Amino acid sequence: MTTIQTQLQAVRDRIHAACLAAGRPQNSVHLLAVSKTFGPDAVQAAFAAGQTAFGENYIQEAVQKITELRHLPLQWHCIGPIQSNKTRLVAEHFDWVHTVDRLKIAQRLSEQRPSSLPPLQVCLQVNIDGGSTKSGVAPVDALALARAVAPLPGLHLRGLMCIPEPAADFVAACTVFKSARALFDALNAEGLGLDTLSMGMSADLEAAITSGSTMVRVGSAIFGGRHYPQ
Ligand SMILES: *Cc1c(COP(=O)(O)O)cnc(C)c1O
């Protein structure tokens, strides 16, 4: 087996164990493989091991990869910040977006989604721990944003996403993730019909799963350490 195959299996085992420990069905958590900074060959190696959903942060880099690999039945998720001038590329190339945090971006994505494609699947990014420099809608504003995004014709609102600051320990991580789960449940109590809570990465996927994540976004544990271009 290649390194990527071995590491992918190890991540699946971690997800399985975390589901078991939390008393959750193991198919209740989806794995998004975060392939940012890695080339098409790494994506192909993961695909050969059965992985079909991939996450990318940098739009330009992603579009190149998506185009090069269009012969494969892959699902592409945008998990990076989106500037207004990049919405068209996102609308035309991705299947999912996890990082919608304001109505203007949602409206542009909806308008620019080609009618030949299914609606773009959308999660609202929530600034769950209130980091001042971070993107994400404030938790108190999430319901209003969800109500405004849900009816947009080019989008299908699926859920919430968060990227908390690294926590001191497992219990502290769970506290933050559980507040995201509570917000997700509160929006569903208002009839939003969300089915996706995107949280948990290489370092904290167990805490996220224990707290009710339905999708973990895992990069380095599958593909190894990243080297960022200068
Ligand atoms: C890079 C990234 C990940 C993956 O992080 P790892 O620690 O490598 O698993 C997940 N989510 C987002 C938004 C990211 O930018």
mmCIF file of C-alpha atoms and ligand atoms in Angstrom:
data_model
loop_
_atom_site.group_PDB
_atom_site.id
_atom_site.type_symbol
_atom_site.label_atom_id
_atom_site.label_comp_id
_atom_site.label_asym_id
_atom_site.label_seq_id
_atom_site.Cartn_x
_atom_site.Cartn_y
_atom_site.Cartn_z
ATOM 1 C CA MET A 1 0.000 0.000 0.000
ATOM 2 C CA THR A 2 1.091 3.574 -0.583
ATOM 3 C CA THR A 3 1.577 5.945 2.339
ATOM 4 C CA ILE A 4 -1.606 7.795 1.439
ATOM 5 C CA GLN A 5 -3.618 4.580 1.406
ATOM 6 C CA THR A 6 -2.207 3.526 4.777
ATOM 7 C CA GLN A 7 -2.827 6.932 6.348
ATOM 8 C CA LEU A 8 -6.308 7.145 4.885
ATOM 9 C CA GLN A 9 -7.128 3.801 6.459
ATOM 10 C CA ALA A 10 -5.733 4.984 9.800
ATOM 11 C CA VAL A 11 -8.021 8.041 9.661
ATOM 12 C CA ARG A 12 -11.013 5.839 8.841
ATOM 13 C CA ASP A 13 -10.111 3.684 11.838
ATOM 14 C CA ARG A 14 -9.981 6.787 14.071
ATOM 15 C CA ILE A 15 -13.421 7.894 12.826
ATOM 16 C CA HIS A 16 -14.797 4.419 13.388
ATOM 17 C CA ALA A 17 -13.392 4.245 16.921
ATOM 18 C CA ALA A 18 -14.709 7.723 17.783
ATOM 19 C CA CYS A 19 -18.187 6.809 16.507
ATOM 20 C CA LEU A 20 -18.105 3.599 18.523
ATOM 21 C CA ALA A 21 -17.026 5.453 21.670
ATOM 22 C CA ALA A 22 -19.795 8.019 21.164
ATOM 23 C CA GLY A 23 -22.439 5.372 20.465
ATOM 24 C CA ARG A 24 -22.970 6.743 16.964
ATOM 25 C CA PRO A 25 -23.404 4.719 13.761
ATOM 26 C CA GLN A 26 -20.068 4.745 11.908
ATOM 27 C CA ASN A 27 -21.713 5.958 8.701
ATOM 28 C CA SER A 28 -22.960 9.084 10.493
ATOM 29 C CA VAL A 29 -19.653 10.884 9.890
ATOM 30 C CA HIS A 30 -18.376 11.715 6.417
ATOM 31 C CA LEU A 31 -14.682 12.129 5.684
ATOM 32 C CA LEU A 32 -13.562 15.085 3.589
ATOM 33 C CA ALA A 33 -9.934 14.664 2.465
ATOM 34 C CA VAL A 34 -8.271 18.091 2.433
ATOM 35 C CA SER A 35 -5.845 18.051 -0.496
ATOM 36 C CA LYS A 36 -4.711 21.697 -0.495
ATOM 37 C CA THR A 37 -1.059 22.124 -1.535
ATOM 38 C CA PHE A 38 -0.930 18.513 -2.767
ATOM 39 C CA GLY A 39 -0.948 17.666 -6.456
ATOM 40 C CA PRO A 40 -3.390 15.678 -8.563
ATOM 41 C CA ASP A 41 -1.282 12.544 -8.018
ATOM 42 C CA ALA A 42 -2.037 12.629 -4.276
ATOM 43 C CA VAL A 43 -5.754 13.030 -4.976
ATOM 44 C CA GLN A 44 -5.600 10.107 -7.399
ATOM 45 C CA ALA A 45 -3.859 7.932 -4.792
ATOM 46 C CA ALA A 46 -6.619 8.676 -2.283
ATOM 47 C CA PHE A 47 -9.275 8.069 -4.918
ATOM 48 C CA ALA A 48 -7.705 4.691 -5.675
ATOM 49 C CA ALA A 49 -8.215 3.904 -1.976
ATOM 50 C CA GLY A 50 -11.900 4.769 -2.210
ATOM 51 C CA GLN A 51 -11.952 8.451 -1.221
ATOM 52 C CA THR A 52 -14.193 10.623 -3.413
ATOM 53 C CA ALA A 53 -14.776 13.873 -1.459
ATOM 54 C CA PHE A 54 -11.934 16.429 -1.428
ATOM 55 C CA GLY A 55 -11.552 19.827 0.212
ATOM 56 C CA GLU A 56 -9.549 22.755 -1.141
ATOM 57 C CA ASN A 57 -8.739 26.193 0.287
ATOM 58 C CA TYR A 58 -7.110 28.097 -2.544
ATOM 59 C CA ILE A 59 -9.536 28.660 -5.391
ATOM 60 C CA GLN A 60 -7.048 29.034 -8.248
ATOM 61 C CA GLU A 61 -5.051 25.959 -7.202
ATOM 62 C CA ALA A 62 -8.258 23.991 -6.800
ATOM 63 C CA VAL A 63 -9.674 24.879 -10.201
ATOM 64 C CA GLN A 64 -6.501 23.600 -11.852
ATOM 65 C CA LYS A 65 -6.768 20.285 -10.000
ATOM 66 C CA ILE A 66 -10.499 19.954 -10.584
ATOM 67 C CA THR A 67 -10.003 20.536 -14.300
ATOM 68 C CA GLU A 68 -7.132 18.090 -14.540
ATOM 69 C CA LEU A 69 -9.077 15.369 -12.716
ATOM 70 C CA ARG A 70 -12.486 15.936 -14.312
ATOM 71 C CA HIS A 71 -12.474 12.382 -15.730
ATOM 72 C CA LEU A 72 -12.830 11.048 -12.154
ATOM 73 C CA PRO A 73 -16.144 11.022 -10.224
ATOM 74 C CA LEU A 74 -14.906 13.327 -7.450
ATOM 75 C CA GLN A 75 -16.813 15.731 -5.229
ATOM 76 C CA TRP A 76 -15.064 19.052 -4.537
ATOM 77 C CA HIS A 77 -15.627 21.157 -1.426
ATOM 78 C CA CYS A 78 -14.425 24.742 -1.086
ATOM 79 C CA ILE A 79 -13.269 25.241 2.517
ATOM 80 C CA GLY A 80 -11.218 28.430 2.096
ATOM 81 C CA PRO A 81 -12.194 32.082 2.406
ATOM 82 C CA ILE A 82 -14.059 33.459 -0.631
ATOM 83 C CA GLN A 83 -13.567 36.986 -1.920
ATOM 84 C CA SER A 84 -16.319 38.486 -4.075
ATOM 85 C CA ASN A 85 -14.139 38.335 -7.177
ATOM 86 C CA LYS A 86 -13.731 34.543 -6.789
ATOM 87 C CA THR A 87 -17.386 33.570 -6.449
ATOM 88 C CA ARG A 88 -17.792 32.793 -10.155
ATOM 89 C CA LEU A 89 -14.922 30.290 -10.145
ATOM 90 C CA VAL A 90 -16.395 28.640 -7.048
ATOM 91 C CA ALA A 91 -19.916 28.540 -8.479
ATOM 92 C CA GLU A 92 -18.691 27.015 -11.726
ATOM 93 C CA HIS A 93 -16.277 24.403 -10.379
ATOM 94 C CA PHE A 94 -17.200 23.200 -6.891
ATOM 95 C CA ASP A 95 -19.963 20.920 -5.593
ATOM 96 C CA TRP A 96 -19.934 22.263 -2.015
ATOM 97 C CA VAL A 97 -18.893 25.425 -0.192
ATOM 98 C CA HIS A 98 -18.337 25.410 3.601
ATOM 99 C CA THR A 99 -17.303 29.017 4.043
ATOM 100 C CA VAL A 100 -20.323 31.210 3.302
ATOM 101 C CA ASP A 101 -20.476 33.826 6.061
ATOM 102 C CA ARG A 102 -22.400 36.705 4.501
ATOM 103 C CA LEU A 103 -25.428 37.138 2.338
ATOM 104 C CA LYS A 104 -23.674 39.015 -0.450
ATOM 105 C CA ILE A 105 -21.377 36.062 -1.151
ATOM 106 C CA ALA A 106 -24.320 33.644 -1.046
ATOM 107 C CA GLN A 107 -26.289 35.787 -3.507
ATOM 108 C CA ARG A 108 -23.385 35.952 -5.942
ATOM 109 C CA LEU A 109 -22.807 32.183 -5.723
ATOM 110 C CA SER A 110 -26.501 31.557 -6.347
ATOM 111 C CA GLU A 111 -26.657 33.921 -9.343
ATOM 112 C CA GLN A 112 -23.442 32.549 -10.836
ATOM 113 C CA ARG A 113 -24.238 28.849 -10.376
ATOM 114 C CA PRO A 114 -24.641 27.431 -13.901
ATOM 115 C CA SER A 115 -28.178 26.137 -14.481
ATOM 116 C CA SER A 116 -26.687 22.973 -16.004
ATOM 117 C CA LEU A 117 -25.350 21.987 -12.567
ATOM 118 C CA PRO A 118 -27.232 20.927 -9.428
ATOM 119 C CA PRO A 119 -27.498 23.626 -6.734
ATOM 120 C CA LEU A 120 -24.266 24.359 -4.872
ATOM 121 C CA GLN A 121 -24.358 22.617 -1.477
ATOM 122 C CA VAL A 122 -23.653 25.202 1.210
ATOM 123 C CA CYS A 123 -22.587 25.345 4.839
ATOM 124 C CA LEU A 124 -22.481 28.621 6.743
ATOM 125 C CA GLN A 125 -19.178 29.218 8.504
ATOM 126 C CA VAL A 126 -19.778 30.202 12.114
ATOM 127 C CA ASN A 127 -17.212 32.016 14.261
ATOM 128 C CA ILE A 128 -18.045 29.708 17.136
ATOM 129 C CA ASP A 129 -15.395 30.810 19.631
ATOM 130 C CA GLY A 130 -15.538 34.506 18.793
ATOM 131 C CA GLY A 131 -11.964 34.931 17.566
ATOM 132 C CA SER A 132 -11.831 38.601 16.546
ATOM 133 C CA THR A 133 -9.732 38.143 13.417
ATOM 134 C CA LYS A 134 -11.602 35.138 12.146
ATOM 135 C CA SER A 135 -14.121 34.803 9.395
ATOM 136 C CA GLY A 136 -17.515 33.331 10.102
ATOM 137 C CA VAL A 137 -20.912 34.679 11.026
ATOM 138 C CA ALA A 138 -21.418 35.405 14.729
ATOM 139 C CA PRO A 139 -23.538 32.675 16.354
ATOM 140 C CA VAL A 140 -26.280 35.198 17.218
ATOM 141 C CA ASP A 141 -26.581 36.133 13.537
ATOM 142 C CA ALA A 142 -26.544 32.578 12.166
ATOM 143 C CA LEU A 143 -30.317 32.039 12.177
ATOM 144 C CA ALA A 144 -31.013 35.231 10.220
ATOM 145 C CA LEU A 145 -28.310 34.384 7.675
ATOM 146 C CA ALA A 146 -29.620 30.825 7.316
ATOM 147 C CA ARG A 147 -33.147 32.123 6.687
ATOM 148 C CA ALA A 148 -31.844 34.481 4.006
ATOM 149 C CA VAL A 149 -29.646 31.873 2.289
ATOM 150 C CA ALA A 150 -32.091 28.947 2.348
ATOM 151 C CA PRO A 151 -34.435 30.289 -0.397
ATOM 152 C CA LEU A 152 -31.664 31.214 -2.891
ATOM 153 C CA PRO A 153 -32.367 29.124 -6.003
ATOM 154 C CA GLY A 154 -28.786 28.247 -6.952
ATOM 155 C CA LEU A 155 -27.917 27.001 -3.474
ATOM 156 C CA HIS A 156 -28.952 24.182 -1.173
ATOM 157 C CA LEU A 157 -28.299 25.066 2.454
ATOM 158 C CA ARG A 158 -26.924 21.935 4.141
ATOM 159 C CA GLY A 159 -25.514 23.055 7.448
ATOM 160 C CA LEU A 160 -22.844 24.775 9.492
ATOM 161 C CA MET A 161 -19.060 24.695 9.566
ATOM 162 C CA CYS A 162 -16.572 25.922 12.164
ATOM 163 C CA ILE A 163 -12.809 26.099 12.719
ATOM 164 C CA PRO A 164 -12.223 26.701 16.440
ATOM 165 C CA GLU A 165 -8.861 27.723 17.812
ATOM 166 C CA PRO A 166 -6.785 24.713 18.898
ATOM 167 C CA ALA A 167 -7.961 23.742 22.390
ATOM 168 C CA ALA A 168 -5.843 22.969 25.451
ATOM 169 C CA ASP A 169 -7.243 19.466 25.803
ATOM 170 C CA PHE A 170 -10.013 17.086 24.762
ATOM 171 C CA VAL A 171 -12.599 18.437 27.209
ATOM 172 C CA ALA A 172 -11.979 22.054 26.167
ATOM 173 C CA ALA A 173 -12.263 21.066 22.493
ATOM 174 C CA CYS A 174 -15.555 19.299 23.184
ATOM 175 C CA THR A 175 -16.975 22.365 24.945
ATOM 176 C CA VAL A 176 -16.509 24.488 21.828
ATOM 177 C CA PHE A 177 -17.671 21.791 19.407
ATOM 178 C CA LYS A 178 -20.762 21.156 21.540
ATOM 179 C CA SER A 179 -21.700 24.820 21.320
ATOM 180 C CA ALA A 180 -21.598 24.462 17.527
ATOM 181 C CA ARG A 181 -23.794 21.371 17.776
ATOM 182 C CA ALA A 182 -26.244 23.273 19.988
ATOM 183 C CA LEU A 183 -26.473 26.055 17.390
ATOM 184 C CA PHE A 184 -27.015 23.456 14.639
ATOM 185 C CA ASP A 185 -29.822 21.868 16.681
ATOM 186 C CA ALA A 186 -31.346 25.284 17.410
ATOM 187 C CA LEU A 187 -31.471 26.130 13.687
ATOM 188 C CA ASN A 188 -33.112 22.795 12.976
ATOM 189 C CA ALA A 189 -35.658 23.475 15.716
ATOM 190 C CA GLU A 190 -36.526 26.562 13.623
ATOM 191 C CA GLY A 191 -37.202 24.305 10.639
ATOM 192 C CA LEU A 192 -34.012 24.825 8.622
ATOM 193 C CA GLY A 193 -33.635 21.106 7.878
ATOM 194 C CA LEU A 194 -29.832 21.004 8.131
ATOM 195 C CA ASP A 195 -28.031 17.659 7.858
ATOM 196 C CA THR A 196 -24.339 18.657 7.884
ATOM 197 C CA LEU A 197 -22.160 19.886 10.725
ATOM 198 C CA SER A 198 -18.644 20.285 9.314
ATOM 199 C CA MET A 199 -16.095 20.300 12.146
ATOM 200 C CA GLY A 200 -13.006 18.409 13.229
ATOM 201 C CA MET A 201 -9.582 18.180 11.583
ATOM 202 C CA SER A 202 -6.506 15.931 11.913
ATOM 203 C CA ALA A 203 -5.778 16.975 15.490
ATOM 204 C CA ASP A 204 -9.284 17.082 16.943
ATOM 205 C CA LEU A 205 -11.592 14.824 14.959
ATOM 206 C CA GLU A 206 -12.342 12.613 17.990
ATOM 207 C CA ALA A 207 -13.563 15.591 20.038
ATOM 208 C CA ALA A 208 -15.635 16.793 17.079
ATOM 209 C CA ILE A 209 -17.260 13.392 16.550
ATOM 210 C CA THR A 210 -17.996 12.998 20.261
ATOM 211 C CA SER A 211 -19.686 16.417 20.096
ATOM 212 C CA GLY A 212 -21.878 15.672 17.072
ATOM 213 C CA SER A 213 -19.891 16.447 13.919
ATOM 214 C CA THR A 214 -21.244 14.857 10.728
ATOM 215 C CA MET A 215 -18.259 15.735 8.519
ATOM 216 C CA VAL A 216 -14.590 15.907 9.448
ATOM 217 C CA ARG A 217 -12.093 17.736 7.222
ATOM 218 C CA VAL A 218 -8.758 15.936 7.376
ATOM 219 C CA GLY A 219 -5.598 16.969 5.551
ATOM 220 C CA SER A 220 -2.208 16.291 7.108
ATOM 221 C CA ALA A 221 -3.175 12.978 8.738
ATOM 222 C CA ILE A 222 -3.882 11.656 5.223
ATOM 223 C CA PHE A 223 -1.450 13.498 2.955
ATOM 224 C CA GLY A 224 1.359 14.446 5.363
ATOM 225 C CA GLY A 225 2.790 17.855 6.259
ATOM 226 C CA ARG A 226 2.104 20.764 3.941
ATOM 227 C CA HIS A 227 4.670 23.061 2.355
ATOM 228 C CA TYR A 228 3.192 26.401 1.545
ATOM 229 C CA PRO A 229 4.385 28.268 -1.529
ATOM 230 C CA GLN A 230 6.283 31.494 -0.705
HETATM 231 C C1 LIG B 1 -6.286 22.810 6.062
HETATM 232 C C2 LIG B 1 -7.673 22.710 6.601
HETATM 233 C C3 LIG B 1 -8.150 21.517 7.155
HETATM 234 C C4 LIG B 1 -7.287 20.289 7.359
HETATM 235 O O1 LIG B 1 -6.394 20.518 8.383
HETATM 236 P P1 LIG B 1 -5.431 19.324 8.933
HETATM 237 O O2 LIG B 1 -5.016 19.810 10.242
HETATM 238 O O3 LIG B 1 -4.345 19.194 7.942
HETATM 239 O O4 LIG B 1 -6.275 18.102 8.998
HETATM 240 C C5 LIG B 1 -9.472 21.483 7.552
HETATM 241 N N1 LIG B 1 -10.286 22.550 7.438
HETATM 242 C C6 LIG B 1 -9.851 23.716 6.917
HETATM 243 C C7 LIG B 1 -10.798 24.854 6.799
HETATM 244 C C8 LIG B 1 -8.535 23.832 6.504
HETATM 245 O O5 LIG B 1 -8.109 25.003 6.017
#
